[in-house]
XYZ file of C-alpha atoms in Angstrom:
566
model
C 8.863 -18.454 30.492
C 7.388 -16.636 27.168
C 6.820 -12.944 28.031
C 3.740 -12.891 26.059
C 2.124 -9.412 25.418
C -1.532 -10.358 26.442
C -2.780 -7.108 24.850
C -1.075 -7.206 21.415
C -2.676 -11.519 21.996
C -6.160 -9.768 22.558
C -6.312 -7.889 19.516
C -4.931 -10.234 17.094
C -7.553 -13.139 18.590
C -9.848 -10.612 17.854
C -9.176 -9.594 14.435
C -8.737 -13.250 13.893
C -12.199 -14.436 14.622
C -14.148 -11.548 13.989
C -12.566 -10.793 10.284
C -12.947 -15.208 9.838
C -16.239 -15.273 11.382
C -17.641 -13.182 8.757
C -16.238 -14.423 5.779
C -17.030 -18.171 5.909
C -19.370 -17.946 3.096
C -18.905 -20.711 0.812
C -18.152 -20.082 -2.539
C -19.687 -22.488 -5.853
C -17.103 -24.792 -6.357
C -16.955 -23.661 -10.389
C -15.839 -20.427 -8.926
C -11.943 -19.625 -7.995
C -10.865 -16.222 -6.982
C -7.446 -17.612 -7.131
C -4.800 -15.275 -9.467
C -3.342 -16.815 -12.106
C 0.290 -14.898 -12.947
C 0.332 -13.434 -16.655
C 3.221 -14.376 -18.704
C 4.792 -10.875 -18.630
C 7.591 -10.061 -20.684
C 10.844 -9.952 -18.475
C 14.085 -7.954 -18.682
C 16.936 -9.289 -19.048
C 19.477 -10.331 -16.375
C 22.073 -7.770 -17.604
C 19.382 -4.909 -17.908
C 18.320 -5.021 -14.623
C 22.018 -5.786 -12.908
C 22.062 -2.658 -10.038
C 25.168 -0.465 -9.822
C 27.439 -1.557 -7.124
C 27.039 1.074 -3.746
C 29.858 3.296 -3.855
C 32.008 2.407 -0.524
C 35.439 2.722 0.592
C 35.495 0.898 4.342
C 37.314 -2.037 2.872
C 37.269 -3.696 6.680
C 33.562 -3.336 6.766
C 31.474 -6.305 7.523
C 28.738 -5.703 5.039
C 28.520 -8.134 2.605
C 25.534 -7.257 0.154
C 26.931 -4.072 -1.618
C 27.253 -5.444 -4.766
C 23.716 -5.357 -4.947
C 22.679 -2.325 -3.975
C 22.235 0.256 -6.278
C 22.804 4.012 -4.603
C 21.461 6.769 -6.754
C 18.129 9.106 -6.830
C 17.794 8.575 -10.363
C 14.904 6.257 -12.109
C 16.430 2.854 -12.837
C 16.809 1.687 -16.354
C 13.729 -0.532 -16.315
C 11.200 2.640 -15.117
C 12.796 4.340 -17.204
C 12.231 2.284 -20.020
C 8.669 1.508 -19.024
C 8.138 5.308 -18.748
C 8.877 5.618 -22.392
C 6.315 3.087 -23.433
C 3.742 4.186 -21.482
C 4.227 7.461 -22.801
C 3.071 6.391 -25.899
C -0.300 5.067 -24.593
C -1.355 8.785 -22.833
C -0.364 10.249 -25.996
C -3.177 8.378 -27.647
C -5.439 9.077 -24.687
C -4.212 12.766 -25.071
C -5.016 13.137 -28.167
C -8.502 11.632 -27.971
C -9.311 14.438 -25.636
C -8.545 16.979 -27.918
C -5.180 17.785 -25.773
C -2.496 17.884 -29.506
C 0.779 16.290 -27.729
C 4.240 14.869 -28.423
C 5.898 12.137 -26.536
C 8.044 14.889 -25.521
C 5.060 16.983 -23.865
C 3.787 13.479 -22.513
C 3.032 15.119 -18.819
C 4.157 13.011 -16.199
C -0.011 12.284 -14.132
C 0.325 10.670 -10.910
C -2.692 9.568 -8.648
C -2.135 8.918 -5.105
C -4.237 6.963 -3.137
C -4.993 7.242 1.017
C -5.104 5.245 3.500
C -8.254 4.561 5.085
C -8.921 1.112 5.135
C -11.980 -0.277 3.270
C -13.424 2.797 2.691
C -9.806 4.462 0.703
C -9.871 0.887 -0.806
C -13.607 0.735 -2.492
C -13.290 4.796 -2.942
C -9.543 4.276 -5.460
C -11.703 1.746 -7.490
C -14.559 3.945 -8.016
C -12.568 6.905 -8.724
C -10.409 4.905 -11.082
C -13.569 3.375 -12.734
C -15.466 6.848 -13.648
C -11.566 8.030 -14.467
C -11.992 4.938 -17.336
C -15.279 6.377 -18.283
C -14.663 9.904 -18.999
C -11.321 8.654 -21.338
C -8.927 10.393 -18.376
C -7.185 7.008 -17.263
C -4.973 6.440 -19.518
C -3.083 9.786 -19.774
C -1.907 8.845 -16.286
C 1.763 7.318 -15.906
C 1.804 6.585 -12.142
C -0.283 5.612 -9.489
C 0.442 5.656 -5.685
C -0.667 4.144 -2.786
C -0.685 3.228 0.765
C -2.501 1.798 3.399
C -6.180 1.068 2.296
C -5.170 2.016 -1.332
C -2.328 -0.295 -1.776
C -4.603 -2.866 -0.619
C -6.677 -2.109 -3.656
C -3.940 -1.515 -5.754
C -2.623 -5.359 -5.151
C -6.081 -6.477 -6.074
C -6.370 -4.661 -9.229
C -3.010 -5.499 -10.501
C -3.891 -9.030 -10.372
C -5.160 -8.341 -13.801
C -2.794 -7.439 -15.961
C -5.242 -5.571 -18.113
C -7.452 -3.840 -15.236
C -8.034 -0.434 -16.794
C -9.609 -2.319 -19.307
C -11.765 -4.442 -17.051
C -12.916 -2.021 -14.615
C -16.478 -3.360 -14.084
C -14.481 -6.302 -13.191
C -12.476 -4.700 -10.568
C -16.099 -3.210 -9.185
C -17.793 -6.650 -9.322
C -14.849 -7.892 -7.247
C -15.472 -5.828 -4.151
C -18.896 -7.641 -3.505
C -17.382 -11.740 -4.356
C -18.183 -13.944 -2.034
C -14.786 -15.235 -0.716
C -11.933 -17.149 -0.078
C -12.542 -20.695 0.723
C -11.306 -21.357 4.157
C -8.922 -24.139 3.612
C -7.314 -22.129 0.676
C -6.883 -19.567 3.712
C -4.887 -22.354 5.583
C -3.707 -24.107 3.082
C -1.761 -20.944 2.544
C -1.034 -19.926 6.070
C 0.832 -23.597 5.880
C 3.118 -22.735 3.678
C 4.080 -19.679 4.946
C 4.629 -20.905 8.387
C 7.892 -22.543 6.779
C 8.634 -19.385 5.655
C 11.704 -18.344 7.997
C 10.355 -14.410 7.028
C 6.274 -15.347 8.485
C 5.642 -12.997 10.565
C 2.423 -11.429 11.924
C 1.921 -9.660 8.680
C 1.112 -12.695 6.532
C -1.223 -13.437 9.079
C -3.201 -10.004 8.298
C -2.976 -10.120 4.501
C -4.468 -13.582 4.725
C -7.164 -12.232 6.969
C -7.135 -8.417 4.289
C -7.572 -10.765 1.696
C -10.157 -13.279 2.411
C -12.476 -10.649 4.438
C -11.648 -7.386 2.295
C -10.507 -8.324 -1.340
C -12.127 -11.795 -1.767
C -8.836 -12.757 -3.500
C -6.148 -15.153 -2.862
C -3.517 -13.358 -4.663
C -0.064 -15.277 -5.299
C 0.974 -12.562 -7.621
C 4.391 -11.271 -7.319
C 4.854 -7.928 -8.029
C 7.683 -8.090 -10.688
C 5.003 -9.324 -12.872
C 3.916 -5.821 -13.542
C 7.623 -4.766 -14.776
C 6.529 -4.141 -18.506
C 3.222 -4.282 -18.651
C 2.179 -0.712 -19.945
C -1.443 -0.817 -19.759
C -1.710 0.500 -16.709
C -0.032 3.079 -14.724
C 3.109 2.160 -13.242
C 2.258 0.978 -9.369
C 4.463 2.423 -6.936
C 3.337 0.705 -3.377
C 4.333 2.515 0.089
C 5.577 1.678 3.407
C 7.586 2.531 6.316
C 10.619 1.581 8.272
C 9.151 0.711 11.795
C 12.654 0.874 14.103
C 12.640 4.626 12.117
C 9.379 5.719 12.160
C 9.464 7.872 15.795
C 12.891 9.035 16.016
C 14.594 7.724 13.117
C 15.528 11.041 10.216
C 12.622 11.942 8.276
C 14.846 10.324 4.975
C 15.178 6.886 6.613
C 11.733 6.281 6.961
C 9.825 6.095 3.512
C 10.093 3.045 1.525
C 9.081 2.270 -1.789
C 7.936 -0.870 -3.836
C 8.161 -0.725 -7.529
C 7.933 -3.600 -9.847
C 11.710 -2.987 -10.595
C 13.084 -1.809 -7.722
C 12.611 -1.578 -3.858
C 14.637 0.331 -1.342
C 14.345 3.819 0.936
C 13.091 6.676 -1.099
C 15.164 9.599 0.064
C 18.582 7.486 0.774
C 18.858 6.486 -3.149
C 19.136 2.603 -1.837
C 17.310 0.026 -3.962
C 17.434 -3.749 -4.608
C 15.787 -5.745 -7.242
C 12.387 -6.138 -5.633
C 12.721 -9.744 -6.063
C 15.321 -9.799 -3.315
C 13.002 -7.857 -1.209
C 13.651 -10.069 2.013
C 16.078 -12.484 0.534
C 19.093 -13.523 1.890
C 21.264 -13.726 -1.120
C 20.738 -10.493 -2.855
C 23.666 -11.505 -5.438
C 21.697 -13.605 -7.299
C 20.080 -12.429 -10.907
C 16.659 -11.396 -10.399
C 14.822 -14.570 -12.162
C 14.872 -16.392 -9.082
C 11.148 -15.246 -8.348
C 10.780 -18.473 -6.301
C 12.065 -16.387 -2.828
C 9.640 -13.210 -3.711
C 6.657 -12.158 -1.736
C 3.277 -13.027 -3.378
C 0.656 -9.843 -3.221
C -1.057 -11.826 -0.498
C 1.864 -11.165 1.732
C 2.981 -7.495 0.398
C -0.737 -6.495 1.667
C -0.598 -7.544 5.177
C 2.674 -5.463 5.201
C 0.782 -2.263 3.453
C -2.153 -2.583 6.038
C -0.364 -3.367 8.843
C -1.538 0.303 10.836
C -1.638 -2.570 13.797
C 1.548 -2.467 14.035
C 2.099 0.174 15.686
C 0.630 -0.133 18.989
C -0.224 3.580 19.888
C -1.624 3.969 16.670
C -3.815 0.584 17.020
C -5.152 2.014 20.515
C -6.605 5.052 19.608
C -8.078 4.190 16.075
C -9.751 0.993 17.184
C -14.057 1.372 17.688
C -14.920 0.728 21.556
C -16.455 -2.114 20.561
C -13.171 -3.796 19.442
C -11.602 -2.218 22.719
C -13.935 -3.568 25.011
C -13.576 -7.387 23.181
C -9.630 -6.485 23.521
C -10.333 -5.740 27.005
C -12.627 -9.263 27.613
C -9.556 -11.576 25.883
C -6.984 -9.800 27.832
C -8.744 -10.516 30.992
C -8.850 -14.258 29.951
C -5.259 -14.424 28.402
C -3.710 -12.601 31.800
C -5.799 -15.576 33.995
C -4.427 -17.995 31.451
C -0.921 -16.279 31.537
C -0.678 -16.603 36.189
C -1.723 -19.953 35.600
C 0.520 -21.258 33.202
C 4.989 -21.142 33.918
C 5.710 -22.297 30.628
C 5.586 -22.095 27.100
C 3.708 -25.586 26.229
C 1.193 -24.139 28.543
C 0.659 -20.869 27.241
C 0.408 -22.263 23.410
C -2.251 -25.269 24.815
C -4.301 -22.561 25.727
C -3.730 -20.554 22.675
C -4.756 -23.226 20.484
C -7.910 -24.207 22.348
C -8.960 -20.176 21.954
C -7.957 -20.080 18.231
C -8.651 -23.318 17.171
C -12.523 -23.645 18.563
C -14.214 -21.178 16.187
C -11.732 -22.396 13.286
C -13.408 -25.917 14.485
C -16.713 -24.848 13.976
C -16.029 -22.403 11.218
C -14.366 -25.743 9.808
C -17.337 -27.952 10.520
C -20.466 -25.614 9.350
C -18.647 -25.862 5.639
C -19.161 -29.741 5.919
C -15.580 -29.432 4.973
C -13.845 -31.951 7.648
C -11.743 -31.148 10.499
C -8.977 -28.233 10.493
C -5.932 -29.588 9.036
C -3.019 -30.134 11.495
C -1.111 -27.821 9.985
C -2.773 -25.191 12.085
C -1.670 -25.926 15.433
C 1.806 -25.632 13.452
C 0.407 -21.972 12.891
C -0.365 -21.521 16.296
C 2.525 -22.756 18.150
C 4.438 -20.649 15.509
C 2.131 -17.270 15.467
C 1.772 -17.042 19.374
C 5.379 -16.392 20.063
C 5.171 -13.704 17.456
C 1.826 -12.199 18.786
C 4.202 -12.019 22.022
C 6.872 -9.917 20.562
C 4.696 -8.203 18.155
C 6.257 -9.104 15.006
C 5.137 -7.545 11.501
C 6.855 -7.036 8.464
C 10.214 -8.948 9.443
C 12.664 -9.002 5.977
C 16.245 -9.343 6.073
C 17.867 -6.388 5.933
C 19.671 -5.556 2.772
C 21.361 -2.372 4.364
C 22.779 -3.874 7.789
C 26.118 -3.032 8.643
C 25.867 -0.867 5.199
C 29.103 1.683 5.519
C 28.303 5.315 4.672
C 27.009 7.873 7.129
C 24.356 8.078 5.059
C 22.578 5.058 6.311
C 21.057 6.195 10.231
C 21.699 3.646 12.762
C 17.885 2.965 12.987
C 18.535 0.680 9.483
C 22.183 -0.032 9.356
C 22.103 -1.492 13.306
C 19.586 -3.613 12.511
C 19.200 -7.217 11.065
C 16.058 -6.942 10.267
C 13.725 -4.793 8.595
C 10.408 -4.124 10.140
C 8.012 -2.880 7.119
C 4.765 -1.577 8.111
C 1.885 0.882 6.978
C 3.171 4.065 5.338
C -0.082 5.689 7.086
C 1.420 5.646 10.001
C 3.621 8.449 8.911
C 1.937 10.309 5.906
C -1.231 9.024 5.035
C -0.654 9.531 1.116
C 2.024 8.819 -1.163
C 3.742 12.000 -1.994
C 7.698 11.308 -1.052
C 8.152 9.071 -4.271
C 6.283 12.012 -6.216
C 8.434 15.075 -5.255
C 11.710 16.026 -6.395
C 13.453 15.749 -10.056
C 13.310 11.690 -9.631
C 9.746 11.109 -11.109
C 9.257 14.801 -12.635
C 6.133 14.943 -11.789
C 3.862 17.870 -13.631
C 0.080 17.138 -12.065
C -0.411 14.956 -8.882
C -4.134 13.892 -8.343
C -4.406 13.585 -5.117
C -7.921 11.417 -3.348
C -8.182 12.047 0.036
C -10.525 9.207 1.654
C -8.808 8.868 4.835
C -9.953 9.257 8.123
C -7.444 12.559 9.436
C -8.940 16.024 8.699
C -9.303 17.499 5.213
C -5.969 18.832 4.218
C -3.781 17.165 7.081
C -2.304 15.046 4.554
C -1.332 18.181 2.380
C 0.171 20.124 5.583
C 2.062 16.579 6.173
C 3.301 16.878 2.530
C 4.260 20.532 2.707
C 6.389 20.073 6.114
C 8.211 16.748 4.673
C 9.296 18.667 1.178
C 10.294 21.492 3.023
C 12.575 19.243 5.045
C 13.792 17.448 2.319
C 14.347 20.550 0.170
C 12.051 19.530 -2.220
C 9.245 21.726 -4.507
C 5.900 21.829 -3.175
C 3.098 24.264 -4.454
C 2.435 26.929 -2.207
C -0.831 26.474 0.242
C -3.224 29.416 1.271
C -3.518 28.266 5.396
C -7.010 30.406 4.607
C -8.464 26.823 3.540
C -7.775 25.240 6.389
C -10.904 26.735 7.832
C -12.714 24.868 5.645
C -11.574 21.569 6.903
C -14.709 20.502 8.805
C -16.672 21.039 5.407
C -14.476 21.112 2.260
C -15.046 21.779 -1.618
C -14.885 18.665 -2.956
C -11.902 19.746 -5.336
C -9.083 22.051 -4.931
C -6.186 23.172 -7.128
C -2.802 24.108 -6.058
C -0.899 25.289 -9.102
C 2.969 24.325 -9.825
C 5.217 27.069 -10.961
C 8.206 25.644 -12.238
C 9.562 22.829 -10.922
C 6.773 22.032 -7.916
C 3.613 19.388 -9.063
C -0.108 20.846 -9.270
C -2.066 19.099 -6.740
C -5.660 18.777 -7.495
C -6.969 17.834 -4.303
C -9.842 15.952 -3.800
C -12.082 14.827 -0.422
C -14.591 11.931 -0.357
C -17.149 13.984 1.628
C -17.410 16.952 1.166
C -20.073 19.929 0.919
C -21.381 18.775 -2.532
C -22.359 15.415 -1.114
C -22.723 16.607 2.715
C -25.060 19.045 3.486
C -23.059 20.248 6.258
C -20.510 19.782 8.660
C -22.432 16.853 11.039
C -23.112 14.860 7.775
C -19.465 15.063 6.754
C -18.748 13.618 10.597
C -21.611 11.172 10.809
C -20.345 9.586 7.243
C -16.977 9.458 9.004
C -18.187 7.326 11.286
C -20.291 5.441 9.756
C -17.519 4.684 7.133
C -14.360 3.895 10.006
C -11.399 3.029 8.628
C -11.524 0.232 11.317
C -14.729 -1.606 11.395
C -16.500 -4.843 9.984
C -16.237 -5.318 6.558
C -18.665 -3.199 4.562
C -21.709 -5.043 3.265
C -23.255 -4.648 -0.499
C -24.665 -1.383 -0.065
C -22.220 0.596 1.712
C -19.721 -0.850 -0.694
C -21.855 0.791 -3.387
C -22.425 3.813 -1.544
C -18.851 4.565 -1.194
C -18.445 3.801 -4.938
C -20.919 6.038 -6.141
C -19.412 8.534 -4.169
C -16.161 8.857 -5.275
C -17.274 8.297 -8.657
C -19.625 11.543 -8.391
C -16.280 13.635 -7.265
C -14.760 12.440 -10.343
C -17.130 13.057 -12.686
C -18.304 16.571 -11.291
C -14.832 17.635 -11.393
C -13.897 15.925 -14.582
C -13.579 19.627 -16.512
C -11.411 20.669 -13.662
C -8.994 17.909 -14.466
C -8.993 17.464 -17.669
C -7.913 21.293 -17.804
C -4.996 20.711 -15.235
C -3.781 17.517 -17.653
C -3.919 20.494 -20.393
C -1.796 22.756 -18.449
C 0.695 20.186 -17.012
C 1.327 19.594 -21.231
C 2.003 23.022 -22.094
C 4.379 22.893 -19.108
C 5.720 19.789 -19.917
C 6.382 21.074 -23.616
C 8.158 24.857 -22.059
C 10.242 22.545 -20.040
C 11.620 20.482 -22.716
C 11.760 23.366 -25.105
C 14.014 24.947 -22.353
C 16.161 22.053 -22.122
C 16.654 21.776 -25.927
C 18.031 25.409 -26.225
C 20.482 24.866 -23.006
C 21.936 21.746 -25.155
């Protein structure tokens, strides 16, 4: 018989109909949130051709190293999208009365929380004043996870967003996705042999949170230099509580995809591919944004994690279906049993959500969904990708990737809840990190997080006074920690904080009020939040636009120092 999980059933039953329940709001039929891909302009096959891994186990049974490309260097296409995008701050530099070269282009990075909706709506408002005050564009990168990825898969789906940014806003408050789009697309994936629970939730991120249906793939952003290079986060699940602090982080670029601190990348088209030696056109077997943001989001997926972030409410519905499913699980000895039941408990409210759109009955194709998803609700399946490193030779892959067929991708949260392993080291060089905390851990946790994981690594990190961490219940709502020589300023800055909380229970009531897990915001929170994080920006813009001054005149020392060594 199935060994079905009945708790890990509960929740996602939950999340199913309570996320769908609220976002069957039909949309005017001239409307279609639907992305369309922008003709991008593509490398070429030999450009982007990876290195082959260096190994010398001629007996080994690994069979992908040809692909793999083992360094902790940028590869040739950042590199050369680095250059151009240089040339756009420069501009933006100059505007703001900052007198630059391309060589004293500082290298700006903004990294993005987790936090669910609230990190989400609070990256787009920051971004938008950013736009405003002319600030935007001197950035190169911009990092996120978690809630902030989710935003950052939304925004990209315009391939001039920093443009558009009342667009982006107007987004956040869109009606919808139609539901049959929603299964329509849950169809194909089914056939998918890489569907796993995670499509599941990006369908269910995406209709509910981001009112988008996005069938982007994220190579389209490879050259496209008006906005910041994305660089999207997750972890290694099998590594993530006793796997080596360097086999856990895993990056996303649009040209590359692979563990941060091993120096192993693929092609991100190949990301979950099979046949990793063929050239990267073959965009046909690459995950659409859709998919990559039930992956980012996933926090779910780890159970602990799940059971002590989730509101009582959702815990005492979990508790409700779990009674039912345990009933239904004694009474049933086999699998056709266990799936009847499951479909009659999904497929009801899909029938009447179904049926209140005048929209006809749900197709058939969902019962294929549910006699496919139920099994994985069982084992608790998220993120599944073939595993480009298995049986990869080399002690410096841990057992925790190399034993394992499968990769199991979930939210980077769930180990840092900000981006800042890309961002430290010589790699990415970067001068000024601008770091927006709107997650739900205490003020500075994040940093402390940061600091112990650079000190392990052996990487530069700016010095922290622990003096601030008394002021974690009611922060500033900006701090600077100033690079030397080779560590990153980080200007640090809280969503609520004392200039927009008049003390420490506001800070804590808008904490709640604002939970990272929760129904999705309405209208006017979702304009509250935005307003928010807009106000830090702007009331700090001096602050920042006098660290992008200083992270220049480093920039410039640095290269002046490097001219007189050659």
């Amino acid at each position: 018989m199935l060994c079905v999980n009945v708790r890990w059933v509960a929740v996602l039953l939950c999340a199913w109909t309570v996320m769908f329940g609220l976002m069957g709001h039909p949309l005017d039929n001239k409307t279609n949130m639907t992305t369309v891909t922008p003709q991008m302009e593509e490398e070429s096959r030999e450009e982007m051709m990876p290195t082959p891994a260096n190994t010398t186990d001629t007996n080994a049974t690994y069979v992908f190293k040809h692909s793999v490309r083992q360094s902790l260097s940028l590869s040739a296409g950042e590199q050369e999208f680095l250059l151009k995008r240089k040339q756009v701050a420069l501009k933006a530099l100059n505007n703001l009365g900052i007198n630059s070269t391309l060589d004293s282009i500082p290298h700006v990075a903004i990294l993005g929380s987790g936090g669910g909706q609230r990190a989400s709506v609070s990256l787009v408002g920051s971004l938008d004043q950013l736009e405003q005050e002319g600030l935007l564009d001197t950035v190169i990168y911009l990092g996120g996870v978690s809630g902030t990825a989710m935003a950052m898969c939304s925004l990209y789906s315009d391939p001039q967003w920093s443009r558009n940014m009342d667009r982006a806003v107007s987004r956040l408050s869109a009606p919808g996705v139609k539901p049959l789009e929603v299964v329509s697309w849950l169809g194909q994936k089914t056939k998918d042999k890489r569907f796993s629970l995670s499509d599941i939730w990006g369908i269910i991120i995406s209709a509910a949170i981001t009112k988008q249906l996005n069938l982007q793939r994220l190579t389209d952003d490879r050259m496209n230099t008006f906005n910041p290079y994305p660089i999207y986060n997750v972890v290694s699940k099998k590594c993530l509580k006793n796997g080596p602090v360097r086999a856990k982080w895993f990056e996303l670029t649009p040209h590359e995809a692979g563990f941060t601190d091993l120096g192993l990348f693929i092609n991100t088209s190949h990301v979950g591919s099979s046949n990793y030696d063929e050239g990267p056109e073959g965009k046909e077997t690459e995950m659409d944004m859709t998919q990559m943001q039930g992956i980012m989001t996933s926090a779910i997926a780890d159970e602990e994690t799940m059971l002590v972030y989730f509101p009582d409410w959702m815990k005492g519905l979990v508790g409700l279906v779990t009674t039912a499913l345990s009933k239904m699980e004694n009474m049933k000895k086999s699998l056709d049993g266990i799936l009847e039941q499951g479909r009659q408990k999904v497929m009801e409210p899909l029938q009447t959500w179904s049926d209140s759109l005048s929209e006809g009955p749900v197709p058939a194709k969902v019962s294929w969904l549910i006699q496919k998803g139920l099994p994985m609700i069982g084992n608790w399946e998220w993120g599944t990708t073939e595993n480009f490193l298995y049986q990869y030779p080399g002690a410096e892959v841990p057992s925790c990737i190399s034993g394992e067929e499968h990769l199991q991708l979930i939210d980077g949260g769930l180990m840092m809840n900000m981006p800042f392993p890309p961002f430290l080291g010589e790699k990415r060089d970067a001068d000024l990190l601008i770091a927006l905390d709107s997650g739900s851990s205490q003020t500075f946790e994040t940093l402390s997080e940061a600091r112990d994981y650079a000190k392990a690594m052996k990487k530069p990190f700016p010095e922290i006074d622990d003096r601030i961490f008394e002021e974690k219940d009611w922060p500033e709502d900006c701090y600077v920690f100033e690079g030397k020589e080779k560590e990153p300023t980080i200007v640090y800055i809280p969503l609520f904080n004392r200039h927009n909380c008049k003390d420490v229970e506001e800070v804590q009531a808008k904490m709640k009020e604002f939970s990272t897990f929760q129904l999705p915001l309405d209208k006017e929170r979702i304009e509250f939040v935005l307003e928010t994080a807009k106000a830090n920006i702007k009331n700090n813009k001096d602050t920042l636009l006098m660290e992008i001054y200083k992270a220049s005149r480093r920039r410039h020392k640095k290269m002046q120092s490097v001219s007189s060594v050659v």
